[in-house]
XYZ file of C-alpha atoms in Angstrom:
294
model
C -17.213 11.561 -7.379
C -13.534 10.949 -6.700
C -13.497 7.128 -6.294
C -10.472 6.911 -3.965
C -10.260 6.194 -0.239
C -6.821 6.491 1.366
C -6.086 4.181 4.298
C -3.256 5.174 6.659
C -2.320 2.760 9.446
C -0.298 4.375 12.218
C 1.257 3.370 15.527
C 3.350 5.572 17.826
C 4.424 7.988 15.102
C 2.322 11.048 15.845
C 4.804 13.546 14.428
C 4.917 11.686 11.116
C 1.136 11.387 11.027
C 0.610 15.112 11.594
C 3.113 15.911 8.843
C 1.439 13.555 6.361
C -2.093 14.812 7.040
C -0.932 18.397 6.561
C 0.631 17.372 3.260
C -2.592 15.788 2.019
C -4.727 18.732 3.117
C -2.436 21.110 1.203
C -2.743 19.241 -2.105
C -4.973 20.596 -4.840
C -6.291 17.140 -5.728
C -7.360 15.136 -2.692
C -8.921 11.683 -2.309
C -12.640 11.386 -1.664
C -11.943 9.938 1.756
C -8.995 9.854 4.166
C -9.143 7.097 6.768
C -6.625 7.084 9.610
C -6.510 3.906 11.693
C -4.546 4.779 14.817
C -3.285 2.060 17.154
C -1.261 4.394 19.394
C -2.007 4.438 23.110
C -1.136 8.103 23.665
C 0.677 11.112 22.227
C 2.609 14.008 23.771
C 0.394 17.034 24.444
C 1.814 19.026 21.518
C 1.074 16.220 19.038
C -2.436 15.787 20.473
C -3.166 19.477 19.964
C -1.824 19.471 16.408
C -3.757 16.344 15.491
C -7.001 17.627 17.027
C -6.660 20.878 15.094
C -6.279 18.978 11.813
C -9.252 16.719 12.553
C -11.507 19.624 13.560
C -10.836 21.432 10.300
C -11.139 18.490 7.931
C -13.385 15.557 7.045
C -10.747 12.947 7.908
C -12.247 9.708 9.219
C -10.089 9.122 12.296
C -10.460 5.749 14.018
C -8.756 4.513 17.188
C -8.441 0.735 17.552
C -6.829 -1.412 20.236
C -5.701 -4.292 18.019
C -2.052 -3.876 17.017
C -0.555 -4.676 13.636
C -0.480 -3.143 10.174
C -2.574 -5.967 8.696
C -5.391 -5.521 11.217
C -5.337 -1.735 10.855
C -5.459 -1.795 7.058
C -8.203 -4.418 7.013
C -10.249 -2.270 9.393
C -9.742 0.764 7.168
C -10.931 -1.068 4.065
C -14.020 -2.388 5.862
C -15.260 1.135 6.553
C -14.082 2.677 3.264
C -16.775 4.085 0.968
C -14.889 4.327 -2.322
C -14.290 1.838 -5.108
C -10.492 2.130 -4.981
C -8.227 1.918 -1.939
C -4.812 3.570 -1.725
C -2.471 2.424 1.033
C 0.291 4.760 2.174
C 2.479 4.663 5.269
C 2.479 7.475 7.814
C 6.170 8.244 7.188
C 6.034 9.197 3.508
C 6.372 12.459 1.580
C 3.956 12.805 -1.339
C 4.496 14.558 -4.648
C 2.119 17.421 -5.474
C 0.416 15.373 -8.199
C 0.314 12.089 -6.274
C -3.459 11.586 -6.321
C -3.812 13.105 -9.789
C -1.536 10.357 -11.101
C -3.662 7.620 -9.567
C -6.850 9.241 -10.858
C -5.427 9.396 -14.371
C -4.809 5.637 -14.245
C -8.384 5.031 -13.080
C -9.717 7.173 -15.929
C -7.516 5.482 -18.534
C -8.260 2.355 -20.566
C -5.822 0.266 -18.544
C -7.272 -3.053 -17.386
C -5.954 -3.523 -13.858
C -6.829 -4.772 -10.396
C -3.947 -3.092 -8.578
C -1.397 -0.352 -9.227
C 1.934 0.028 -7.462
C 3.986 3.215 -7.540
C 7.680 3.861 -7.108
C 9.069 4.155 -3.576
C 12.198 6.256 -3.093
C 14.383 6.778 -0.067
C 15.236 10.302 1.024
C 18.335 10.050 -1.173
C 15.936 9.756 -4.162
C 17.134 6.220 -4.915
C 14.757 3.294 -5.300
C 14.221 1.958 -1.824
C 13.459 -1.704 -2.161
C 15.614 -4.498 -3.504
C 15.043 -8.228 -3.184
C 17.919 -10.612 -2.554
C 18.540 -12.612 -5.721
C 18.370 -15.830 -3.686
C 14.651 -15.336 -3.292
C 12.002 -16.512 -5.703
C 10.254 -13.327 -6.834
C 6.746 -14.749 -6.757
C 7.138 -16.074 -3.231
C 9.179 -13.363 -1.569
C 8.403 -10.233 -3.609
C 6.518 -7.701 -1.536
C 3.966 -6.752 -4.123
C 2.401 -7.765 -7.363
C 4.073 -9.806 -10.080
C 4.177 -10.165 -13.010
C 4.163 -6.446 -13.780
C 4.509 -4.140 -16.748
C 7.506 -2.148 -15.593
C 8.016 0.270 -18.470
C 11.770 -0.174 -18.041
C 14.005 -2.941 -16.631
C 13.590 -3.261 -12.886
C 15.331 -6.194 -11.248
C 14.274 -7.746 -7.930
C 12.047 -4.866 -6.866
C 10.068 -4.972 -3.618
C 6.948 -2.873 -3.899
C 5.344 -2.514 -0.509
C 2.037 -1.222 0.749
C 3.382 2.257 1.393
C 2.407 3.195 -2.195
C -0.223 1.081 -3.896
C -3.847 1.166 -5.024
C -6.233 -1.767 -5.324
C -9.878 -2.248 -6.179
C -11.790 -2.687 -2.948
C -13.742 -5.597 -4.443
C -10.511 -7.478 -5.236
C -9.106 -6.816 -1.770
C -12.232 -8.266 -0.176
C -12.299 -11.267 -2.520
C -8.776 -12.129 -1.351
C -9.776 -11.799 2.298
C -7.532 -8.813 2.975
C -4.229 -9.075 4.824
C -3.490 -12.081 7.032
C -3.713 -10.701 10.574
C -1.543 -13.512 11.921
C 1.357 -11.730 10.249
C 2.853 -8.673 11.924
C 5.420 -8.471 9.122
C 5.455 -9.913 5.569
C 1.694 -9.347 5.375
C 2.139 -7.563 2.045
C 4.262 -10.425 0.668
C 1.593 -12.901 1.699
C -1.104 -10.780 0.088
C 1.018 -10.509 -3.063
C 1.337 -14.276 -3.242
C -2.435 -14.767 -3.058
C -2.965 -11.955 -5.566
C -0.697 -13.707 -8.079
C -2.132 -17.132 -7.384
C -5.611 -15.877 -8.299
C -4.391 -14.312 -11.567
C -5.364 -10.729 -10.852
C -3.879 -8.024 -13.059
C -1.357 -5.528 -11.756
C 0.623 -2.640 -13.146
C 3.683 -0.775 -11.944
C 3.698 2.948 -12.695
C 7.052 4.576 -11.830
C 5.584 8.038 -12.416
C 3.516 7.634 -9.223
C 6.272 8.118 -6.693
C 6.792 9.123 -3.092
C 9.640 9.431 -0.612
C 9.790 6.993 2.291
C 11.511 8.114 5.481
C 11.957 4.543 6.814
C 11.311 5.315 10.464
C 13.233 3.116 12.884
C 10.376 2.933 15.385
C 6.615 2.640 15.427
C 4.267 0.847 13.017
C 4.666 -2.933 12.839
C 8.280 -2.703 13.984
C 7.165 -2.242 17.581
C 5.246 -5.517 17.434
C 7.007 -7.865 15.078
C 10.667 -6.982 15.265
C 11.254 -7.177 19.015
C 14.737 -8.447 18.363
C 17.334 -9.447 20.883
C 20.487 -7.465 20.179
C 22.526 -10.680 19.934
C 20.155 -12.808 17.863
C 16.580 -12.664 16.473
C 13.772 -13.548 18.884
C 11.289 -16.396 18.596
C 8.638 -13.828 17.602
C 10.841 -12.807 14.697
C 11.264 -16.401 13.508
C 7.597 -17.182 14.084
C 6.581 -14.590 11.534
C 8.977 -15.858 8.869
C 8.249 -19.544 9.465
C 4.502 -18.891 9.344
C 4.823 -17.125 6.012
C 7.205 -19.660 4.458
C 5.317 -22.772 5.615
C 2.042 -21.277 4.437
C 3.245 -20.292 0.963
C 6.431 -22.087 -0.077
C 7.671 -25.400 -1.368
C 10.246 -27.356 0.642
C 13.069 -26.174 -1.642
C 12.030 -22.525 -1.340
C 11.748 -22.942 2.416
C 15.309 -24.269 2.607
C 16.539 -21.341 0.510
C 14.876 -18.972 2.941
C 16.421 -20.668 5.966
C 19.920 -20.666 4.516
C 19.637 -17.004 3.580
C 18.526 -15.894 7.039
C 20.458 -18.315 9.226
C 23.827 -17.668 7.594
C 24.278 -14.077 8.836
C 22.905 -14.932 12.280
C 25.103 -17.927 12.992
C 28.187 -17.359 10.857
C 28.724 -13.635 10.357
C 28.064 -12.899 14.029
C 30.509 -15.594 15.119
C 27.777 -17.551 16.876
C 29.563 -20.859 16.287
C 32.335 -19.692 18.614
C 29.889 -18.888 21.422
C 28.201 -22.174 22.446
C 25.811 -20.717 25.040
C 24.647 -17.932 22.752
C 24.336 -20.456 19.916
C 22.108 -22.629 22.111
C 19.702 -19.768 22.866
C 19.709 -18.627 19.250
C 18.796 -22.127 18.047
C 16.165 -22.339 20.772
C 14.598 -19.117 19.441
C 14.552 -20.593 15.926
C 12.934 -23.827 17.148
C 10.324 -22.037 19.284
C 9.513 -19.706 16.407
C 8.996 -22.700 14.115
C 6.877 -24.519 16.717
C 4.682 -21.451 17.327
C 4.178 -20.932 13.590
C 3.064 -24.546 13.153
C 0.587 -24.185 16.021
C -0.966 -21.070 14.483
C -1.292 -22.773 11.101
C -3.047 -25.766 12.679
C -5.822 -23.570 14.095
């Protein structure tokens, strides 16, 4: 039996979801199980009809849930998954024709691993993710380190839009932290490293990421004021940093994020706007501390 379950979390991106499911159904090698965890409230009639047609003519396990957030959706998908290995992909990706074949070949090889991460490319075919050098890789890197890269790859963020993990390992780590509406993959990465699990980066397993500007966790966690980040934005970052970092790393984080907000945007020359921006930072910090105390 093909030992792979694919978990796709989606929110308000029906057109992308339909496109992805059609891609998967057209591939010669498919996963044993496709699980779609949909948090959308509604779709336009055309999208509903297209999605219903796909579901009627396939064995896709389609689940609607009310809880919002990528972490909650992915955790739900893993809980109901039947296979030994879980692949996470986003709803706004374009797969290669041999995408699942590549993952299966790794499973059938002699490689000793707990998780595999593939390459993520933008539509311009360039590697999508790049970490700021100011960040400590083990704290702020989106996915698993240390890795066997196969070639030099500096400050690479490897997110959950292209990765596979043993279901048993995912459950041992407690899944994604549902308090996080963003950075949930970074947090998971940190715990993965801390517990000395083995990971491998395979650049031959690649996909294209469209980087949609709406939907998914962006609708929940970003919620940014056009003039300065909201308290919800800061809450997420403070929660993650306080939970996982040292004081020095926390200060590095603050300097990196506060500099563009308060200096590059000329906030120091706008006292009233500066006051509200600082208030958002303080409230975000206070809210994060409250959540961590629970």
